[in-house]
Each structure stands twice: as C-alpha cells, then as structure tokens.
Amino acid sequence: MRNYNTSIGIVITDELVELLEETFPNHLPNTLVTEPEISRLIGQQQVISWLKDKQDELRQSNLEQEGQVIVRDTS
C-alpha cells in the first residue's frame, strides 16, 4: 500500500467520483463481450471503488475540506 505525506497531493472531489460513475456505469453489458473487455470493465469499477474507499478513509480521519479530500504522496 502506498503512503501519503503533506508535500504533494491529489484531490478526490465528490464531483469527480460522480462523473466517473456516470461515465463508467456499474452494470452488466447488454451484449456478449470478450474476456479482455470484461477485464477492462472490472478494472474501471475497481478504480472507482478505490477512490471512494480512500475518500471515505480520509474523511473518517478528519481530513475533509469543503467536499474534497486531499491524498498526499510520501514517496
């Protein structure tokens, strides 16, 4: 797992998460798709889930500011 510090960060806004969920909806395809396509769709949902989990984790640590959470890189 990656560590985070206060020198460099990214912002995970509620609007970003909502836009990703709208752009990459979590539903089964309407047609037959290949295994690589299924893998791609699963990967999209994993990224959205990770962002939401990280946002929730940081909010619980009282790092919330005006609907956004700042993730800082410690590497």
PDB file of N, CA and C in Angstrom:
ATOM      1  N   MET A   1       0.839  -1.176   0.000  1.00  0.00           N
ATOM      2  CA  MET A   1       0.000   0.000   0.000  1.00  0.00           C
ATOM      3  C   MET A   1       0.884   1.240   0.000  1.00  0.00           C
ATOM      4  N   ARG A   2       0.449   2.264  -0.686  1.00  0.00           N
ATOM      5  CA  ARG A   2       1.209   3.495  -0.813  1.00  0.00           C
ATOM      6  C   ARG A   2       0.991   4.396   0.390  1.00  0.00           C
ATOM      7  N   ASN A   3       2.039   5.069   0.827  1.00  0.00           N
ATOM      8  CA  ASN A   3       1.947   6.025   1.915  1.00  0.00           C
ATOM      9  C   ASN A   3       1.737   7.425   1.360  1.00  0.00           C
ATOM     10  N   TYR A   4       1.198   8.320   2.170  1.00  0.00           N
ATOM     11  CA  TYR A   4       0.910   9.674   1.721  1.00  0.00           C
ATOM     12  C   TYR A   4       1.476  10.679   2.705  1.00  0.00           C
ATOM     13  N   ASN A   5       2.025  11.801   2.213  1.00  0.00           N
ATOM     14  CA  ASN A   5       2.513  12.859   3.086  1.00  0.00           C
ATOM     15  C   ASN A   5       1.873  14.191   2.721  1.00  0.00           C
ATOM     16  N   THR A   6       2.421  15.273   3.242  1.00  0.00           N
ATOM     17  CA  THR A   6       1.813  16.579   3.026  1.00  0.00           C
ATOM     18  C   THR A   6       2.474  17.397   1.931  1.00  0.00           C
ATOM     19  N   SER A   7       3.500  16.889   1.247  1.00  0.00           N
ATOM     20  CA  SER A   7       4.202  17.698   0.263  1.00  0.00           C
ATOM     21  C   SER A   7       3.519  17.740  -1.104  1.00  0.00           C
ATOM     22  N   ILE A   8       3.019  16.614  -1.589  1.00  0.00           N
ATOM     23  CA  ILE A   8       2.367  16.545  -2.898  1.00  0.00           C
ATOM     24  C   ILE A   8       1.066  15.784  -2.718  1.00  0.00           C
ATOM     25  N   GLY A   9      -0.020  16.263  -3.330  1.00  0.00           N
ATOM     26  CA  GLY A   9      -1.278  15.561  -3.141  1.00  0.00           C
ATOM     27  C   GLY A   9      -2.178  15.629  -4.355  1.00  0.00           C
ATOM     28  N   ILE A  10      -3.220  14.833  -4.304  1.00  0.00           N
ATOM     29  CA  ILE A  10      -4.272  14.864  -5.308  1.00  0.00           C
ATOM     30  C   ILE A  10      -5.582  15.112  -4.579  1.00  0.00           C
ATOM     31  N   VAL A  11      -6.544  15.652  -5.287  1.00  0.00           N
ATOM     32  CA  VAL A  11      -7.844  15.950  -4.702  1.00  0.00           C
ATOM     33  C   VAL A  11      -8.866  14.986  -5.272  1.00  0.00           C
ATOM     34  N   ILE A  12      -9.630  14.343  -4.390  1.00  0.00           N
ATOM     35  CA  ILE A  12     -10.711  13.444  -4.800  1.00  0.00           C
ATOM     36  C   ILE A  12     -12.018  14.141  -4.422  1.00  0.00           C
ATOM     37  N   THR A  13     -12.627  14.809  -5.381  1.00  0.00           N
ATOM     38  CA  THR A  13     -13.870  15.515  -5.090  1.00  0.00           C
ATOM     39  C   THR A  13     -15.063  14.585  -5.281  1.00  0.00           C
ATOM     40  N   ASP A  14     -16.163  14.938  -4.642  1.00  0.00           N
ATOM     41  CA  ASP A  14     -17.402  14.195  -4.843  1.00  0.00           C
ATOM     42  C   ASP A  14     -17.813  14.252  -6.310  1.00  0.00           C
ATOM     43  N   GLU A  15     -17.576  15.403  -6.938  1.00  0.00           N
ATOM     44  CA  GLU A  15     -17.948  15.578  -8.342  1.00  0.00           C
ATOM     45  C   GLU A  15     -17.148  14.648  -9.242  1.00  0.00           C
ATOM     46  N   LEU A  16     -15.856  14.447  -8.934  1.00  0.00           N
ATOM     47  CA  LEU A  16     -15.032  13.526  -9.723  1.00  0.00           C
ATOM     48  C   LEU A  16     -15.577  12.114  -9.630  1.00  0.00           C
ATOM     49  N   VAL A  17     -15.879  11.662  -8.425  1.00  0.00           N
ATOM     50  CA  VAL A  17     -16.404  10.311  -8.245  1.00  0.00           C
ATOM     51  C   VAL A  17     -17.740  10.160  -8.985  1.00  0.00           C
ATOM     52  N   GLU A  18     -18.611  11.158  -8.881  1.00  0.00           N
ATOM     53  CA  GLU A  18     -19.906  11.102  -9.569  1.00  0.00           C
ATOM     54  C   GLU A  18     -19.728  11.060 -11.083  1.00  0.00           C
ATOM     55  N   LEU A  19     -18.801  11.857 -11.605  1.00  0.00           N
ATOM     56  CA  LEU A  19     -18.548  11.870 -13.053  1.00  0.00           C
ATOM     57  C   LEU A  19     -18.036  10.516 -13.520  1.00  0.00           C
ATOM     58  N   LEU A  20     -17.118   9.916 -12.764  1.00  0.00           N
ATOM     59  CA  LEU A  20     -16.609   8.596 -13.133  1.00  0.00           C
ATOM     60  C   LEU A  20     -17.715   7.538 -13.095  1.00  0.00           C
ATOM     61  N   GLU A  21     -18.582   7.612 -12.088  1.00  0.00           N
ATOM     62  CA  GLU A  21     -19.687   6.653 -12.003  1.00  0.00           C
ATOM     63  C   GLU A  21     -20.671   6.824 -13.158  1.00  0.00           C
ATOM     64  N   GLU A  22     -20.885   8.062 -13.602  1.00  0.00           N
ATOM     65  CA  GLU A  22     -21.769   8.298 -14.747  1.00  0.00           C
ATOM     66  C   GLU A  22     -21.111   7.848 -16.053  1.00  0.00           C
ATOM     67  N   THR A  23     -19.824   8.111 -16.185  1.00  0.00           N
ATOM     68  CA  THR A  23     -19.095   7.776 -17.409  1.00  0.00           C
ATOM     69  C   THR A  23     -18.877   6.274 -17.546  1.00  0.00           C
ATOM     70  N   PHE A  24     -18.630   5.606 -16.419  1.00  0.00           N
ATOM     71  CA  PHE A  24     -18.367   4.170 -16.402  1.00  0.00           C
ATOM     72  C   PHE A  24     -19.364   3.488 -15.474  1.00  0.00           C
ATOM     73  N   PRO A  25     -20.628   3.378 -15.904  1.00  0.00           N
ATOM     74  CA  PRO A  25     -21.661   2.804 -15.026  1.00  0.00           C
ATOM     75  C   PRO A  25     -21.362   1.354 -14.661  1.00  0.00           C
ATOM     76  N   ASN A  26     -21.767   0.989 -13.465  1.00  0.00           N
ATOM     77  CA  ASN A  26     -21.532  -0.359 -12.951  1.00  0.00           C
ATOM     78  C   ASN A  26     -22.735  -1.238 -13.281  1.00  0.00           C
ATOM     79  N   HIS A  27     -22.721  -1.790 -14.492  1.00  0.00           N
ATOM     80  CA  HIS A  27     -23.791  -2.704 -14.906  1.00  0.00           C
ATOM     81  C   HIS A  27     -23.240  -3.721 -15.900  1.00  0.00           C
ATOM     82  N   LEU A  28     -23.944  -4.798 -16.020  1.00  0.00           N
ATOM     83  CA  LEU A  28     -23.526  -5.839 -16.957  1.00  0.00           C
ATOM     84  C   LEU A  28     -23.738  -5.370 -18.394  1.00  0.00           C
ATOM     85  N   PRO A  29     -22.853  -5.776 -19.306  1.00  0.00           N
ATOM     86  CA  PRO A  29     -23.015  -5.408 -20.715  1.00  0.00           C
ATOM     87  C   PRO A  29     -24.307  -6.005 -21.286  1.00  0.00           C
ATOM     88  N   ASN A  30     -24.887  -5.325 -22.272  1.00  0.00           N
ATOM     89  CA  ASN A  30     -26.115  -5.789 -22.925  1.00  0.00           C
ATOM     90  C   ASN A  30     -25.846  -6.838 -23.996  1.00  0.00           C
ATOM     91  N   THR A  31     -24.593  -6.945 -24.419  1.00  0.00           N
ATOM     92  CA  THR A  31     -24.236  -7.899 -25.475  1.00  0.00           C
ATOM     93  C   THR A  31     -23.077  -8.765 -24.989  1.00  0.00           C
ATOM     94  N   LEU A  32     -22.805  -9.835 -25.727  1.00  0.00           N
ATOM     95  CA  LEU A  32     -21.655 -10.668 -25.411  1.00  0.00           C
ATOM     96  C   LEU A  32     -20.377  -9.861 -25.624  1.00  0.00           C
ATOM     97  N   VAL A  33     -19.454  -9.979 -24.679  1.00  0.00           N
ATOM     98  CA  VAL A  33     -18.182  -9.274 -24.798  1.00  0.00           C
ATOM     99  C   VAL A  33     -17.049 -10.260 -24.560  1.00  0.00           C
ATOM    100  N   THR A  34     -15.883  -9.879 -24.999  1.00  0.00           N
ATOM    101  CA  THR A  34     -14.715 -10.744 -24.861  1.00  0.00           C
ATOM    102  C   THR A  34     -14.184 -10.694 -23.428  1.00  0.00           C
ATOM    103  N   GLU A  35     -13.320 -11.652 -23.105  1.00  0.00           N
ATOM    104  CA  GLU A  35     -12.708 -11.685 -21.782  1.00  0.00           C
ATOM    105  C   GLU A  35     -11.894 -10.409 -21.506  1.00  0.00           C
ATOM    106  N   PRO A  36     -11.111  -9.910 -22.486  1.00  0.00           N
ATOM    107  CA  PRO A  36     -10.382  -8.659 -22.236  1.00  0.00           C
ATOM    108  C   PRO A  36     -11.332  -7.473 -21.960  1.00  0.00           C
ATOM    109  N   GLU A  37     -12.470  -7.444 -22.643  1.00  0.00           N
ATOM    110  CA  GLU A  37     -13.438  -6.369 -22.411  1.00  0.00           C
ATOM    111  C   GLU A  37     -14.019  -6.463 -21.002  1.00  0.00           C
ATOM    112  N   ILE A  38     -14.356  -7.664 -20.556  1.00  0.00           N
ATOM    113  CA  ILE A  38     -14.858  -7.862 -19.185  1.00  0.00           C
ATOM    114  C   ILE A  38     -13.796  -7.416 -18.187  1.00  0.00           C
ATOM    115  N   SER A  39     -12.533  -7.761 -18.438  1.00  0.00           N
ATOM    116  CA  SER A  39     -11.437  -7.355 -17.555  1.00  0.00           C
ATOM    117  C   SER A  39     -11.318  -5.841 -17.483  1.00  0.00           C
ATOM    118  N   ARG A  40     -11.465  -5.173 -18.620  1.00  0.00           N
ATOM    119  CA  ARG A  40     -11.406  -3.710 -18.668  1.00  0.00           C
ATOM    120  C   ARG A  40     -12.534  -3.100 -17.853  1.00  0.00           C
ATOM    121  N   LEU A  41     -13.748  -3.627 -18.006  1.00  0.00           N
ATOM    122  CA  LEU A  41     -14.908  -3.118 -17.271  1.00  0.00           C
ATOM    123  C   LEU A  41     -14.737  -3.322 -15.764  1.00  0.00           C
ATOM    124  N   ILE A  42     -14.208  -4.474 -15.384  1.00  0.00           N
ATOM    125  CA  ILE A  42     -13.961  -4.742 -13.962  1.00  0.00           C
ATOM    126  C   ILE A  42     -12.908  -3.766 -13.436  1.00  0.00           C
ATOM    127  N   GLY A  43     -11.870  -3.528 -14.211  1.00  0.00           N
ATOM    128  CA  GLY A  43     -10.824  -2.585 -13.807  1.00  0.00           C
ATOM    129  C   GLY A  43     -11.354  -1.185 -13.577  1.00  0.00           C
ATOM    130  N   GLN A  44     -12.272  -0.742 -14.440  1.00  0.00           N
ATOM    131  CA  GLN A  44     -12.873   0.584 -14.265  1.00  0.00           C
ATOM    132  C   GLN A  44     -13.570   0.673 -12.907  1.00  0.00           C
ATOM    133  N   GLN A  45     -14.323  -0.352 -12.568  1.00  0.00           N
ATOM    134  CA  GLN A  45     -15.054  -0.346 -11.298  1.00  0.00           C
ATOM    135  C   GLN A  45     -14.107  -0.429 -10.106  1.00  0.00           C
ATOM    136  N   GLN A  46     -12.992  -1.134 -10.270  1.00  0.00           N
ATOM    137  CA  GLN A  46     -12.015  -1.218  -9.188  1.00  0.00           C
ATOM    138  C   GLN A  46     -11.397   0.146  -8.902  1.00  0.00           C
ATOM    139  N   VAL A  47     -11.124   0.927  -9.930  1.00  0.00           N
ATOM    140  CA  VAL A  47     -10.562   2.271  -9.746  1.00  0.00           C
ATOM    141  C   VAL A  47     -11.567   3.157  -9.017  1.00  0.00           C
ATOM    142  N   ILE A  48     -12.818   3.135  -9.446  1.00  0.00           N
ATOM    143  CA  ILE A  48     -13.852   3.947  -8.798  1.00  0.00           C
ATOM    144  C   ILE A  48     -14.019   3.518  -7.347  1.00  0.00           C
ATOM    145  N   SER A  49     -14.040   2.235  -7.086  1.00  0.00           N
ATOM    146  CA  SER A  49     -14.168   1.733  -5.708  1.00  0.00           C
ATOM    147  C   SER A  49     -12.988   2.166  -4.850  1.00  0.00           C
ATOM    148  N   TRP A  50     -11.785   2.106  -5.410  1.00  0.00           N
ATOM    149  CA  TRP A  50     -10.601   2.512  -4.647  1.00  0.00           C
ATOM    150  C   TRP A  50     -10.689   3.990  -4.267  1.00  0.00           C
ATOM    151  N   LEU A  51     -11.073   4.833  -5.235  1.00  0.00           N
ATOM    152  CA  LEU A  51     -11.195   6.261  -4.954  1.00  0.00           C
ATOM    153  C   LEU A  51     -12.235   6.530  -3.870  1.00  0.00           C
ATOM    154  N   LYS A  52     -13.375   5.857  -3.951  1.00  0.00           N
ATOM    155  CA  LYS A  52     -14.424   6.043  -2.945  1.00  0.00           C
ATOM    156  C   LYS A  52     -13.965   5.557  -1.574  1.00  0.00           C
ATOM    157  N   ASP A  53     -13.287   4.411  -1.531  1.00  0.00           N
ATOM    158  CA  ASP A  53     -12.777   3.887  -0.263  1.00  0.00           C
ATOM    159  C   ASP A  53     -11.745   4.832   0.346  1.00  0.00           C
ATOM    160  N   LYS A  54     -10.812   5.338  -0.475  1.00  0.00           N
ATOM    161  CA  LYS A  54      -9.781   6.253   0.014  1.00  0.00           C
ATOM    162  C   LYS A  54     -10.423   7.549   0.504  1.00  0.00           C
ATOM    163  N   GLN A  55     -11.416   8.038  -0.223  1.00  0.00           N
ATOM    164  CA  GLN A  55     -12.124   9.257   0.177  1.00  0.00           C
ATOM    165  C   GLN A  55     -12.805   9.042   1.534  1.00  0.00           C
ATOM    166  N   ASP A  56     -13.485   7.928   1.707  1.00  0.00           N
ATOM    167  CA  ASP A  56     -14.148   7.617   2.984  1.00  0.00           C
ATOM    168  C   ASP A  56     -13.137   7.482   4.116  1.00  0.00           C
ATOM    169  N   GLU A  57     -12.034   6.804   3.843  1.00  0.00           N
ATOM    170  CA  GLU A  57     -10.991   6.610   4.858  1.00  0.00           C
ATOM    171  C   GLU A  57     -10.434   7.948   5.342  1.00  0.00           C
ATOM    172  N   LEU A  58     -10.161   8.835   4.408  1.00  0.00           N
ATOM    173  CA  LEU A  58      -9.609  10.128   4.772  1.00  0.00           C
ATOM    174  C   LEU A  58     -10.636  11.014   5.460  1.00  0.00           C
ATOM    175  N   ARG A  59     -11.868  10.913   5.051  1.00  0.00           N
ATOM    176  CA  ARG A  59     -12.924  11.677   5.724  1.00  0.00           C
ATOM    177  C   ARG A  59     -13.036  11.251   7.184  1.00  0.00           C
ATOM    178  N   GLN A  60     -12.942   9.969   7.432  1.00  0.00           N
ATOM    179  CA  GLN A  60     -13.021   9.465   8.796  1.00  0.00           C
ATOM    180  C   GLN A  60     -11.829   9.923   9.611  1.00  0.00           C
ATOM    181  N   SER A  61     -10.745  10.280   8.979  1.00  0.00           N
ATOM    182  CA  SER A  61      -9.560  10.784   9.675  1.00  0.00           C
ATOM    183  C   SER A  61      -9.612  12.304   9.818  1.00  0.00           C
ATOM    184  N   ASN A  62     -10.771  12.879   9.583  1.00  0.00           N
ATOM    185  CA  ASN A  62     -10.983  14.327   9.717  1.00  0.00           C
ATOM    186  C   ASN A  62     -10.130  15.160   8.774  1.00  0.00           C
ATOM    187  N   LEU A  63      -9.922  14.675   7.547  1.00  0.00           N
ATOM    188  CA  LEU A  63      -9.156  15.424   6.568  1.00  0.00           C
ATOM    189  C   LEU A  63     -10.051  16.061   5.501  1.00  0.00           C
ATOM    190  N   GLU A  64     -11.346  16.110   5.760  1.00  0.00           N
ATOM    191  CA  GLU A  64     -12.271  16.638   4.764  1.00  0.00           C
ATOM    192  C   GLU A  64     -12.260  18.163   4.760  1.00  0.00           C
ATOM    193  N   GLN A  65     -12.279  18.743   3.560  1.00  0.00           N
ATOM    194  CA  GLN A  65     -12.369  20.190   3.395  1.00  0.00           C
ATOM    195  C   GLN A  65     -13.330  20.482   2.253  1.00  0.00           C
ATOM    196  N   GLU A  66     -14.454  21.076   2.560  1.00  0.00           N
ATOM    197  CA  GLU A  66     -15.407  21.529   1.550  1.00  0.00           C
ATOM    198  C   GLU A  66     -15.715  20.498   0.467  1.00  0.00           C
ATOM    199  N   GLY A  67     -16.083  19.285   0.853  1.00  0.00           N
ATOM    200  CA  GLY A  67     -16.489  18.266  -0.106  1.00  0.00           C
ATOM    201  C   GLY A  67     -15.354  17.621  -0.867  1.00  0.00           C
ATOM    202  N   GLN A  68     -14.121  17.815  -0.430  1.00  0.00           N
ATOM    203  CA  GLN A  68     -12.991  17.186  -1.109  1.00  0.00           C
ATOM    204  C   GLN A  68     -12.037  16.606  -0.091  1.00  0.00           C
ATOM    205  N   VAL A  69     -11.250  15.656  -0.519  1.00  0.00           N
ATOM    206  CA  VAL A  69     -10.254  15.022   0.322  1.00  0.00           C
ATOM    207  C   VAL A  69      -8.925  15.112  -0.411  1.00  0.00           C
ATOM    208  N   ILE A  70      -7.874  15.457   0.298  1.00  0.00           N
ATOM    209  CA  ILE A  70      -6.555  15.580  -0.303  1.00  0.00           C
ATOM    210  C   ILE A  70      -5.729  14.364   0.082  1.00  0.00           C
ATOM    211  N   VAL A  71      -5.223  13.651  -0.931  1.00  0.00           N
ATOM    212  CA  VAL A  71      -4.359  12.498  -0.711  1.00  0.00           C
ATOM    213  C   VAL A  71      -2.941  12.966  -1.012  1.00  0.00           C
ATOM    214  N   ARG A  72      -2.071  12.831  -0.050  1.00  0.00           N
ATOM    215  CA  ARG A  72      -0.695  13.319  -0.217  1.00  0.00           C
ATOM    216  C   ARG A  72       0.273  12.153  -0.404  1.00  0.00           C
ATOM    217  N   ASP A  73       1.243  12.332  -1.293  1.00  0.00           N
ATOM    218  CA  ASP A  73       2.220  11.303  -1.643  1.00  0.00           C
ATOM    219  C   ASP A  73       3.444  11.401  -0.725  1.00  0.00           C
ATOM    220  N   THR A  74       3.875  10.276  -0.140  1.00  0.00           N
ATOM    221  CA  THR A  74       5.048  10.261   0.743  1.00  0.00           C
ATOM    222  C   THR A  74       6.265   9.624   0.094  1.00  0.00           C
ATOM    223  N   SER A  75       6.148   9.199  -1.126  1.00  0.00           N
ATOM    224  CA  SER A  75       7.309   8.527  -1.749  1.00  0.00           C
ATOM    225  C   SER A  75       8.374   9.500  -2.176  1.00  0.00           C
TER     226      SER A  75
END
